[in-house]
CSV table of C-alpha atoms and ligand atoms in Angstrom, one decimal:
chain,number,residue,atom,x,y,z
A,1,MET,CA,78.8,-10.8,15.0
A,2,ILE,CA,81.0,-8.0,14.9
A,3,LEU,CA,80.7,-5.6,17.0
A,4,ALA,CA,83.2,-2.1,17.3
A,5,ARG,CA,84.6,0.2,20.1
A,6,ARG,CA,84.7,3.9,17.6
A,7,LEU,CA,84.6,7.5,17.7
A,8,ALA,CA,83.7,8.9,14.5
A,9,ARG,CA,86.6,10.9,12.0
A,10,ALA,CA,85.9,13.4,10.2
A,11,ALA,CA,86.9,17.0,8.7
A,12,LEU,CA,84.1,18.9,7.0
A,13,PRO,CA,83.7,22.1,5.9
A,14,LEU,CA,79.8,23.3,7.0
A,15,THR,CA,76.8,25.6,6.7
A,16,ALA,CA,74.6,25.2,9.4
A,17,LEU,CA,71.0,25.2,9.5
A,18,ALA,CA,68.2,25.0,12.1
A,19,LEU,CA,65.6,23.0,12.8
A,20,LEU,CA,64.3,22.4,14.4
A,21,GLY,CA,54.9,-3.3,50.5
A,22,VAL,CA,55.2,-6.9,51.0
A,23,ALA,CA,52.6,-9.3,49.6
A,24,PRO,CA,51.2,-11.3,51.5
A,25,SER,CA,53.0,-15.3,51.8
A,26,LEU,CA,52.5,-18.1,49.8
A,27,PRO,CA,51.1,-20.8,50.9
A,28,PRO,CA,53.1,-24.3,51.2
A,29,MET,CA,54.7,-25.4,47.4
A,30,SER,CA,52.9,-28.7,46.0
A,31,ALA,CA,55.9,-31.2,44.6
A,32,GLU,CA,55.7,-30.1,40.9
A,33,GLU,CA,56.2,-26.2,42.3
A,34,THR,CA,58.6,-27.5,44.3
A,35,VAL,CA,59.9,-28.7,40.9
A,36,ALA,CA,59.8,-25.9,38.8
A,37,ALA,CA,61.0,-23.6,41.5
A,38,ASN,CA,64.2,-25.3,41.8
A,39,THR,CA,64.4,-25.2,37.8
A,40,VAL,CA,64.6,-21.3,37.5
A,41,ARG,CA,66.3,-20.7,40.8
A,42,ALA,CA,69.6,-22.8,39.0
A,43,HIS,CA,69.4,-21.1,35.4
A,44,VAL,CA,69.5,-17.7,37.6
A,45,GLU,CA,72.1,-19.2,40.2
A,46,PHE,CA,74.7,-20.3,37.3
A,47,LEU,CA,73.6,-16.8,35.4
A,48,ALA,CA,74.2,-14.3,38.1
A,49,ASP,CA,77.6,-16.0,39.9
A,50,ASP,CA,80.2,-14.2,40.1
A,51,ARG,CA,82.3,-16.9,38.0
A,52,LEU,CA,80.3,-14.7,35.0
A,53,GLU,CA,82.1,-11.8,36.1
A,54,GLY,CA,78.6,-10.0,35.2
A,55,ARG,CA,78.2,-10.7,31.8
A,56,ASP,CA,79.7,-7.9,30.3
A,57,MET,CA,79.1,-7.9,26.7
A,58,GLY,CA,82.7,-8.7,25.1
A,59,SER,CA,83.7,-9.7,27.6
A,60,ARG,CA,84.2,-13.8,28.8
A,61,GLY,CA,81.8,-13.9,31.2
A,62,HIS,CA,58.5,8.6,12.0
A,63,GLU,CA,56.5,12.5,10.2
A,64,PRO,CA,53.8,12.7,7.3
A,65,LEU,CA,52.0,10.2,9.8
A,66,LEU,CA,51.1,12.8,12.5
A,67,GLY,CA,51.2,16.3,10.0
A,68,LEU,CA,54.9,17.0,11.3
A,69,ASN,CA,57.7,17.4,8.7
A,70,ASP,CA,60.3,20.1,10.3
A,71,TYR,CA,62.2,19.8,6.5
A,72,ARG,CA,59.1,20.8,4.4
A,73,GLY,CA,61.0,23.0,2.1
A,74,LEU,CA,64.3,23.5,3.5
A,75,ASP,CA,67.4,22.3,1.6
A,76,VAL,CA,69.9,20.2,3.7
A,77,ARG,CA,71.7,18.5,1.3
A,78,GLY,CA,75.1,18.1,2.8
A,79,LYS,CA,74.7,20.7,5.3
A,80,ILE,CA,74.4,20.3,9.2
A,81,VAL,CA,70.9,19.6,10.6
A,82,VAL,CA,71.0,21.6,14.0
A,83,ALA,CA,67.8,20.9,16.0
A,84,LEU,CA,66.2,21.0,19.3
A,85,GLY,CA,65.6,18.4,20.7
A,86,GLY,CA,62.5,16.5,22.0
A,87,THR,CA,58.4,17.1,20.5
A,88,PRO,CA,56.4,19.1,20.6
A,89,ASP,CA,53.6,19.0,23.1
A,90,GLY,CA,50.2,17.1,22.9
A,91,LEU,CA,51.8,13.2,21.2
A,92,SER,CA,52.0,9.9,22.8
A,93,SER,CA,54.8,9.3,25.4
A,94,GLU,CA,55.4,6.1,23.4
A,95,ILE,CA,55.6,8.5,19.5
A,96,THR,CA,57.3,11.3,21.7
A,97,ALA,CA,60.7,9.0,22.3
A,98,HIS,CA,60.5,7.1,19.4
A,99,LEU,CA,60.9,11.0,17.6
A,100,ALA,CA,63.2,11.8,19.6
A,101,SER,CA,65.6,8.8,19.6
A,102,THR,CA,65.1,9.0,15.5
A,103,LYS,CA,66.1,12.6,14.8
A,104,ASP,CA,69.5,12.1,13.7
A,105,ASP,CA,67.6,9.5,10.9
A,106,SER,CA,65.6,12.2,10.0
A,107,ALA,CA,68.3,15.1,9.1
A,108,ALA,CA,70.2,11.8,7.4
A,109,ARG,CA,67.3,10.8,4.9
A,110,HIS,CA,66.6,14.2,3.9
A,111,GLY,CA,71.1,14.6,3.0
A,112,ALA,CA,72.1,15.7,5.9
A,113,ILE,CA,75.5,15.1,6.5
A,114,GLY,CA,75.8,16.4,10.3
A,115,PHE,CA,73.7,16.4,13.2
A,116,VAL,CA,73.5,19.0,16.3
A,117,GLU,CA,71.1,18.4,18.8
A,118,ILE,CA,70.4,21.5,21.6
A,119,ALA,CA,68.2,21.2,24.5
A,120,ARG,CA,64.6,22.6,24.1
A,121,ASP,CA,65.0,23.9,27.6
A,122,PRO,CA,67.0,26.3,28.4
A,123,ARG,CA,67.7,25.7,31.7
A,124,ASN,CA,69.1,22.0,30.9
A,125,PRO,CA,71.8,23.3,28.1
A,126,GLY,CA,74.1,19.7,28.6
A,127,ARG,CA,77.2,19.0,30.4
A,128,ILE,CA,79.7,19.7,27.4
A,129,GLY,CA,82.4,21.6,28.4
A,130,GLY,CA,84.7,23.4,26.0
A,131,VAL,CA,84.0,24.4,22.6
A,132,ALA,CA,81.8,20.8,21.2
A,133,GLY,CA,82.1,17.1,21.7
A,134,MET,CA,81.7,14.8,19.7
A,135,ALA,CA,81.8,11.4,22.0
A,136,ARG,CA,82.1,12.1,25.7
A,137,ARG,CA,83.0,8.4,26.0
A,138,SER,CA,83.6,5.2,24.2
A,139,ALA,CA,80.3,3.9,22.0
A,140,VAL,CA,79.4,0.3,21.3
A,141,ASP,CA,77.9,-0.4,18.1
A,142,TRP,CA,77.9,-3.2,15.8
A,143,VAL,CA,78.7,-3.7,12.0
A,144,ASP,CA,77.9,-4.5,9.2
A,145,SER,CA,80.7,-6.9,6.3
A,146,SER,CA,82.0,-3.4,5.0
A,147,GLY,CA,82.3,-2.5,8.2
A,148,ARG,CA,79.9,0.1,8.4
A,149,SER,CA,78.4,1.0,11.9
A,150,GLY,CA,75.0,-0.1,13.0
A,151,ASN,CA,73.3,2.5,14.5
A,152,VAL,CA,74.5,5.4,12.3
A,153,PRO,CA,72.7,7.0,9.8
A,154,GLN,CA,74.0,5.7,6.3
A,155,GLY,CA,75.5,9.5,5.2
A,156,LEU,CA,75.6,10.8,8.4
A,157,ARG,CA,79.0,11.6,9.2
A,158,ALA,CA,79.1,13.6,12.4
A,159,ARG,CA,77.2,13.9,15.5
A,160,LEU,CA,77.6,16.8,17.7
A,161,ALA,CA,77.4,18.5,21.4
A,162,PHE,CA,78.5,21.7,22.0
A,163,SER,CA,78.4,24.2,24.9
A,164,PRO,CA,75.6,26.1,25.9
A,165,GLN,CA,77.8,29.1,25.3
A,166,TRP,CA,78.6,27.4,22.0
A,167,GLN,CA,75.4,26.3,21.2
A,168,GLU,CA,74.4,30.0,21.3
A,169,ARG,CA,77.2,31.0,19.0
A,170,LEU,CA,75.7,28.8,15.9
A,171,PHE,CA,73.3,31.5,15.9
A,172,ASP,CA,75.9,34.0,15.4
A,173,GLY,CA,74.3,36.5,11.7
A,174,ALA,CA,71.3,34.3,11.2
A,175,ALA,CA,67.8,35.7,11.5
A,176,ARG,CA,66.8,34.9,14.6
A,177,SER,CA,69.0,33.8,17.6
A,178,LEU,CA,68.7,30.3,19.9
A,179,ALA,CA,66.8,32.3,23.2
A,180,ALA,CA,64.3,33.1,19.8
A,181,VAL,CA,63.7,29.8,18.6
A,182,ARG,CA,63.4,28.3,22.4
A,183,ALA,CA,61.0,30.8,23.0
A,184,GLN,CA,59.0,30.5,20.2
A,185,ALA,CA,58.9,26.3,20.4
A,186,LYS,CA,57.3,26.3,23.7
A,187,GLY,CA,53.8,23.7,24.0
A,188,VAL,CA,52.5,23.0,20.5
A,189,ALA,CA,54.2,25.2,18.5
A,190,ARG,CA,57.3,24.1,15.5
A,191,PRO,CA,59.1,27.4,14.0
A,192,ARG,CA,59.7,26.6,11.0
A,193,GLY,CA,63.8,25.8,10.0
A,194,PHE,CA,65.4,28.1,8.7
A,195,PRO,CA,69.4,29.0,7.2
A,196,LEU,CA,71.8,29.4,9.8
A,197,ALA,CA,75.2,31.5,8.8
A,198,THR,CA,78.3,29.5,10.8
A,199,ARG,CA,80.0,27.4,8.7
A,200,LEU,CA,81.8,24.4,10.6
A,201,SER,CA,85.4,22.9,10.2
A,202,ILE,CA,85.6,19.6,11.9
A,203,THR,CA,88.2,17.4,12.9
A,204,ALA,CA,88.0,14.7,15.1
A,205,ASP,CA,90.5,12.3,16.4
A,206,SER,CA,89.4,8.2,17.1
A,207,LYS,CA,90.1,5.0,17.7
A,208,TRP,CA,88.1,1.7,17.9
A,209,GLU,CA,88.6,-2.6,18.8
A,210,ASP,CA,86.7,-4.4,17.0
A,211,PHE,CA,85.5,-7.5,19.2
A,212,THR,CA,82.4,-10.4,19.0
A,213,SER,CA,80.1,-10.9,21.1
A,214,PRO,CA,77.4,-13.8,19.9
A,215,GLU,CA,73.6,-14.0,20.0
A,216,VAL,CA,72.6,-17.1,21.1
A,217,ILE,CA,69.7,-18.7,19.0
A,218,GLY,CA,67.4,-21.6,19.2
A,219,ARG,CA,64.5,-22.7,16.9
A,220,LEU,CA,61.9,-25.2,17.7
A,221,PRO,CA,60.4,-26.3,14.5
A,222,GLY,CA,56.8,-25.7,14.1
A,223,ALA,CA,54.7,-29.2,13.0
A,224,ASP,CA,52.2,-27.2,10.2
A,225,PRO,CA,53.2,-27.4,7.2
A,226,ALA,CA,50.8,-24.4,6.4
A,227,ARG,CA,52.2,-22.1,9.5
A,228,SER,CA,55.7,-23.5,10.0
A,229,ALA,CA,57.1,-21.3,8.0
A,230,GLU,CA,55.9,-18.2,10.1
A,231,ASN,CA,58.3,-17.2,13.4
A,232,VAL,CA,57.3,-16.7,17.1
A,233,VAL,CA,59.9,-14.9,18.9
A,234,LEU,CA,60.4,-15.6,22.7
A,235,MET,CA,63.8,-13.4,23.9
A,236,ALA,CA,66.3,-12.0,26.7
A,237,HIS,CA,69.1,-10.6,26.9
A,238,LEU,CA,71.6,-12.4,28.7
A,239,ASP,CA,74.1,-9.3,29.0
A,240,HIS,CA,74.5,-7.4,31.8
A,241,LEU,CA,77.5,-4.7,33.1
A,242,GLY,CA,80.3,-6.5,34.1
A,243,VAL,CA,83.0,-5.9,36.7
A,244,LYS,CA,82.5,-2.2,38.4
A,245,ARG,CA,86.0,-0.5,37.0
A,246,ASP,CA,86.3,1.8,40.5
A,247,ALA,CA,85.1,-0.5,43.3
A,248,LYS,CA,87.2,0.4,46.3
A,249,PRO,CA,89.2,-2.6,48.2
A,250,GLY,CA,86.6,-5.3,49.0
A,251,GLU,CA,83.6,-3.8,47.7
A,252,ASP,CA,81.4,-5.6,45.5
A,253,ALA,CA,82.6,-4.8,42.1
A,254,ILE,CA,80.4,-7.4,40.1
A,255,TYR,CA,77.1,-6.6,38.3
A,256,ASN,CA,75.5,-10.4,38.8
A,257,GLY,CA,71.8,-8.7,37.2
A,258,ALA,CA,69.9,-11.3,38.8
A,259,LEU,CA,67.1,-9.7,37.8
A,260,ASP,CA,68.2,-7.5,35.0
A,261,ASN,CA,68.5,-9.7,33.2
A,262,ALA,CA,69.2,-13.4,34.6
A,263,ALA,CA,65.9,-13.7,35.5
A,264,GLY,CA,64.7,-13.4,31.7
A,265,VAL,CA,66.8,-15.4,30.5
A,266,ALA,CA,65.6,-18.3,33.1
A,267,THR,CA,62.7,-17.8,31.9
A,268,MET,CA,62.7,-18.2,28.6
A,269,LEU,CA,65.3,-20.9,29.1
A,270,GLU,CA,61.8,-22.5,31.7
A,271,ALA,CA,59.6,-21.7,28.5
A,272,ALA,CA,61.6,-23.6,26.0
A,273,ARG,CA,61.6,-26.3,28.3
A,274,GLU,CA,57.9,-26.9,28.4
A,275,PHE,CA,57.4,-26.5,25.2
A,276,VAL,CA,59.7,-30.1,24.6
A,277,ALA,CA,57.5,-31.4,27.7
A,278,SER,CA,54.6,-31.0,26.4
A,279,GLY,CA,54.5,-33.5,23.7
A,280,THR,CA,53.1,-31.6,20.9
A,281,ARG,CA,55.6,-29.2,18.6
A,282,PRO,CA,53.4,-25.6,18.4
A,283,ALA,CA,52.0,-25.3,15.2
A,284,ARG,CA,54.6,-22.4,14.1
A,285,SER,CA,58.1,-22.4,14.7
A,286,VAL,CA,59.4,-20.9,17.7
A,287,LEU,CA,62.5,-18.8,18.4
A,288,PHE,CA,64.5,-18.4,21.4
A,289,ILE,CA,67.0,-15.5,21.3
A,290,ALA,CA,69.6,-14.7,24.5
A,291,ASN,CA,70.5,-11.1,23.3
A,292,THR,CA,74.1,-9.8,23.8
A,293,GLY,CA,74.6,-6.2,24.1
A,294,GLU,CA,71.6,-4.6,25.3
A,295,GLU,CA,72.8,-2.4,27.9
A,296,LYS,CA,75.4,-1.0,25.0
A,297,GLY,CA,72.1,0.3,23.5
A,298,LEU,CA,69.5,-2.9,22.0
A,299,LEU,CA,72.8,-3.8,20.0
A,300,GLY,CA,71.7,-7.3,19.7
A,301,ALA,CA,68.5,-7.2,18.8
A,302,ASP,CA,69.4,-4.5,16.4
A,303,TYR,CA,71.8,-6.6,14.3
A,304,PHE,CA,69.1,-9.7,14.9
A,305,ALA,CA,66.1,-7.4,13.5
A,306,SER,CA,69.6,-6.0,10.1
A,307,HIS,CA,70.3,-9.7,10.1
A,308,PRO,CA,67.8,-12.2,10.8
A,309,THR,CA,68.1,-16.0,10.5
A,310,VAL,CA,65.2,-16.3,9.2
A,311,PRO,CA,62.9,-13.3,7.0
A,312,ILE,CA,62.3,-10.7,8.5
A,313,GLY,CA,58.2,-10.9,7.3
A,314,SER,CA,58.0,-14.7,8.5
A,315,ILE,CA,58.4,-13.1,12.2
A,316,ALA,CA,54.6,-13.2,13.4
A,317,SER,CA,55.7,-11.9,16.6
A,318,VAL,CA,57.8,-10.8,19.6
A,319,VAL,CA,57.8,-11.5,23.6
A,320,ASP,CA,60.9,-10.1,25.1
A,321,LEU,CA,61.9,-10.8,28.6
A,322,ASP,CA,63.7,-8.0,30.1
A,323,MET,CA,63.9,-7.7,34.2
A,324,PRO,CA,61.0,-9.5,35.2
A,325,LEU,CA,60.4,-9.0,39.4
A,326,PRO,CA,60.5,-12.2,41.2
A,327,LEU,CA,60.1,-10.2,44.8
A,328,TYR,CA,56.9,-10.5,45.6
A,329,ASN,CA,53.5,-13.0,44.3
A,330,PHE,CA,53.2,-11.2,40.9
A,331,THR,CA,49.4,-11.4,40.3
A,332,ASP,CA,49.5,-8.8,37.0
A,333,VAL,CA,51.8,-8.3,34.6
A,334,ILE,CA,52.7,-5.3,32.1
A,335,ALA,CA,52.6,-6.3,28.6
A,336,PHE,CA,54.2,-2.5,27.1
A,337,GLY,CA,53.2,-2.8,23.8
A,338,ALA,CA,49.4,-3.9,24.3
A,339,ASP,CA,47.9,-1.0,22.9
A,340,HIS,CA,49.1,-1.2,19.4
A,341,SER,CA,49.0,-4.6,18.5
A,342,THR,CA,46.6,-8.2,19.2
A,343,VAL,CA,49.4,-10.0,20.8
A,344,ALA,CA,48.0,-8.4,23.7
A,345,GLN,CA,45.4,-10.3,23.1
A,346,SER,CA,47.4,-13.7,23.7
A,347,VAL,CA,48.4,-12.1,26.3
A,348,ALA,CA,45.7,-11.6,28.5
A,349,GLU,CA,44.2,-15.3,27.4
A,350,ALA,CA,47.2,-16.6,28.7
A,351,GLY,CA,47.0,-14.8,31.4
A,352,ARG,CA,43.3,-15.3,32.6
A,353,SER,CA,43.9,-19.5,32.5
A,354,MET,CA,46.9,-18.8,35.1
A,355,GLY,CA,44.5,-16.5,37.4
A,356,ILE,CA,46.8,-13.3,36.5
A,357,GLY,CA,45.7,-10.2,34.8
A,358,VAL,CA,47.3,-7.5,33.0
A,359,SER,CA,47.5,-4.2,33.5
A,360,ALA,CA,48.1,-0.7,31.3
A,361,ASP,CA,51.2,0.3,31.8
A,362,PRO,CA,51.2,2.2,34.9
A,363,MET,CA,54.6,5.0,34.0
A,364,PRO,CA,53.9,5.7,30.6
A,365,GLN,CA,56.6,8.6,31.1
A,366,GLU,CA,59.1,6.5,31.2
A,367,SER,CA,58.3,5.3,27.5
A,368,ILE,CA,59.6,1.7,28.2
A,369,PHE,CA,57.7,0.6,24.8
A,370,VAL,CA,60.7,2.3,23.3
A,371,ARG,CA,63.2,1.2,25.2
A,372,SER,CA,63.9,-2.6,25.1
A,373,ASP,CA,65.1,-4.9,22.5
A,374,HIS,CA,61.8,-6.2,21.3
A,375,TYR,CA,61.8,-2.2,19.8
A,376,ARG,CA,64.5,-3.1,17.2
A,377,PHE,CA,61.6,-5.8,16.1
A,378,VAL,CA,58.4,-3.3,16.1
A,379,SER,CA,61.0,-0.6,14.0
A,380,ARG,CA,60.8,-3.4,11.3
A,381,GLY,CA,57.1,-4.3,11.4
A,382,VAL,CA,56.4,-7.0,13.5
A,383,PRO,CA,54.8,-6.6,16.2
A,384,ALA,CA,56.7,-7.2,19.7
A,385,ILE,CA,55.7,-6.5,23.1
A,386,LEU,CA,57.9,-6.4,26.4
A,387,LEU,CA,56.4,-8.4,29.2
A,388,MET,CA,57.0,-7.4,33.1
A,389,THR,CA,55.9,-8.2,36.4
A,390,GLY,CA,52.9,-5.7,37.1
A,391,PHE,CA,52.4,-3.0,40.5
A,392,ALA,CA,49.4,-5.1,41.7
A,393,ASN,CA,49.7,-6.9,45.5
A,394,GLY,CA,53.1,-5.0,46.5
A,395,GLY,CA,54.4,-4.8,43.3
A,396,GLU,CA,54.2,-1.3,43.1
A,397,ALA,CA,56.6,-0.9,46.2
A,398,VAL,CA,58.9,-3.8,45.1
A,399,TRP,CA,59.2,-2.0,41.2
A,400,LYS,CA,60.0,1.5,43.4
A,401,ARG,CA,62.8,0.2,45.8
A,402,PHE,CA,64.3,-2.3,43.1
A,403,LEU,CA,64.5,0.9,40.6
A,404,ALA,CA,66.1,2.8,43.4
A,405,HIS,CA,68.4,1.1,45.1
A,406,THR,CA,69.2,-1.8,42.9
A,407,TYR,CA,68.8,-1.7,39.4
A,408,HIS,CA,71.8,-1.5,37.8
A,409,SER,CA,74.2,-1.9,41.0
A,410,PRO,CA,76.0,-4.7,42.1
A,411,SER,CA,73.2,-5.8,45.1
A,412,ASP,CA,71.4,-6.9,41.6
A,413,ASP,CA,72.3,-10.6,43.2
A,414,LEU,CA,71.5,-13.7,44.8
A,415,GLY,CA,71.1,-11.6,47.9
A,416,GLN,CA,68.1,-10.6,47.0
A,417,PRO,CA,64.9,-12.4,48.5
A,418,ILE,CA,63.9,-13.7,45.2
A,419,GLU,CA,60.2,-15.9,45.5
A,420,TRP,CA,61.4,-18.8,43.4
A,421,ARG,CA,57.5,-19.9,42.7
A,422,ALA,CA,56.5,-16.7,41.5
A,423,LEU,CA,59.8,-16.8,38.9
A,424,ALA,CA,58.7,-20.8,37.7
A,425,ARG,CA,55.3,-19.5,37.4
A,426,TYR,CA,56.7,-16.1,35.4
A,427,GLY,CA,58.4,-18.8,33.2
A,428,MET,CA,55.3,-20.8,32.8
A,429,LEU,CA,52.7,-17.8,31.3
A,430,ASN,CA,55.4,-16.6,28.9
A,431,TYR,CA,55.3,-20.1,28.0
A,432,ARG,CA,51.7,-20.2,27.1
A,433,ILE,CA,51.5,-16.4,25.5
A,434,ALA,CA,54.0,-17.8,23.1
A,435,ARG,CA,52.3,-21.3,22.6
A,436,ALA,CA,48.8,-19.1,21.7
A,437,LEU,CA,51.3,-17.2,19.6
A,438,ALA,CA,52.6,-20.3,17.5
A,439,ASP,CA,49.1,-22.2,17.7
A,440,ALA,CA,46.4,-19.2,16.7
A,441,PRO,CA,44.5,-19.7,13.6
A,442,MET,CA,46.2,-15.8,12.7
A,443,ARG,CA,49.5,-14.4,12.7
A,444,PRO,CA,49.2,-11.3,15.2
A,445,ARG,CA,48.2,-8.2,13.4
A,446,TRP,CA,48.8,-4.1,14.2
A,447,TYR,CA,45.7,-2.4,15.4
A,448,ALA,CA,43.9,0.0,12.2
A,449,GLY,CA,45.1,3.0,12.8
A,450,ASP,CA,48.3,2.4,14.9
A,451,TYR,CA,50.6,5.0,14.7
A,452,PHE,CA,53.6,2.3,14.7
A,453,GLY,CA,52.3,-0.2,12.6
A,454,ASP,CA,51.4,2.8,10.1
A,455,ARG,CA,54.7,3.5,9.9
A,456,PHE,CA,56.7,0.7,9.8
A,457,ALA,CA,54.5,-2.2,8.2
A,458,PRO,CA,51.8,0.1,5.8
A,459,SER,CA,51.1,-3.3,4.1
A,460,GLN,CA,50.2,-5.7,6.3
A,461,ALA,CA,46.8,-6.5,7.4
A,462,ARG,CA,45.0,-4.9,10.1
A,463,ALA,CA,43.0,-5.8,13.2
A,464,LEU,CA,40.1,-3.8,13.9
A,465,ARG,CA,40.9,-2.5,17.9
A,466,ARG,CA,38.8,-4.1,20.7
A,467,SER,CA,38.8,-4.6,24.8
A,468,PRO,CA,40.4,-7.3,25.6
B,501,ZN,ZN1,70.1,-3.1,32.7
């Protein structure tokens, strides 16, 4: 896999257009539990070791479905689209997150050559200094064999951000001012797009460097000739943030990523080991994928989903393991994406077999369903979930503390009070989930009428929703 660090280079004459606690302590361990706990501990201790220098990538170590179409009656071909960020009120958090993150893609699909996003809320207009910025920081993306960047929509030559003053100047001479558009776009209202009078000429310098970073993939062939061509994916991102460049002398500079996501990789390895130890091959094949570039924008998973080593249609389902928190005796898990497909039923059954509940998303405002590696498969029509330890039995306090003080900091290391037995249990749970998905008579299906299934897998068979 080849990834490029690059800024876009463009010189364009343009017409613009507006569119718009603490858990109870655990009982003494049995000999078997001790072995399992020691095994996952060894994986995490290796992956979170300082010698791996934080596992930095490249270092050593959707509208017609919702009745929304802002482009109806507008011709944006060869033009720059100026759009407000966010979405109208009244959509689910996951659909909002999906639409808000794919506006440049929509513009490109309608023939636009440039895209400018302006904050919907004038109190939070963005922090661009000067006139305009194309990219404030270096960006990392994968490129295909022709050198095309994976995350720049085809045909789009520039994505721009403007300072607040220049956002307003984009509307000079137009039928409506930016303030008027913002005032119209409150609540569920959707103002119609109109042409702007401004012409933009853009010149930008950029430089890029190429580096490679591997996706690590293992495949356990399925035993049933009728189902072995289908694949269940269990995956976890291996990369983390590397080394803190501006660390002060004596400061811990290494982002060990013990829980983000050495713990997820350890879980996957244990599930893989358990498949072999069971002595019985699964009916479907199972792919184990250690993803790269998750921290840089889900890049490895995106590359794999666009260049899969097996036909994308053969991937029956995906379970993503990202940042379990084995800091307490978890008694429930959250399956982000569980509202969308029958994968949730396999999760519920596996959980029941171990006395582990499956809880609803406790933080829907965070839209986690669209923010981890599994989403790159969802957007290609594959039913996928992200599994995390839940809020029950003290989990909520542990999660809040971790997110406030430890997440993406050098202290996500082996100094944390990790309950190795809880991680081993999490590994067993994920083995049972993957096993159920691999052995089930039918592959998972999107629920009838589900937005993401209808959007990305319109021709696939559907399941009727039932209570778990
Ligand atoms: Zn992370």
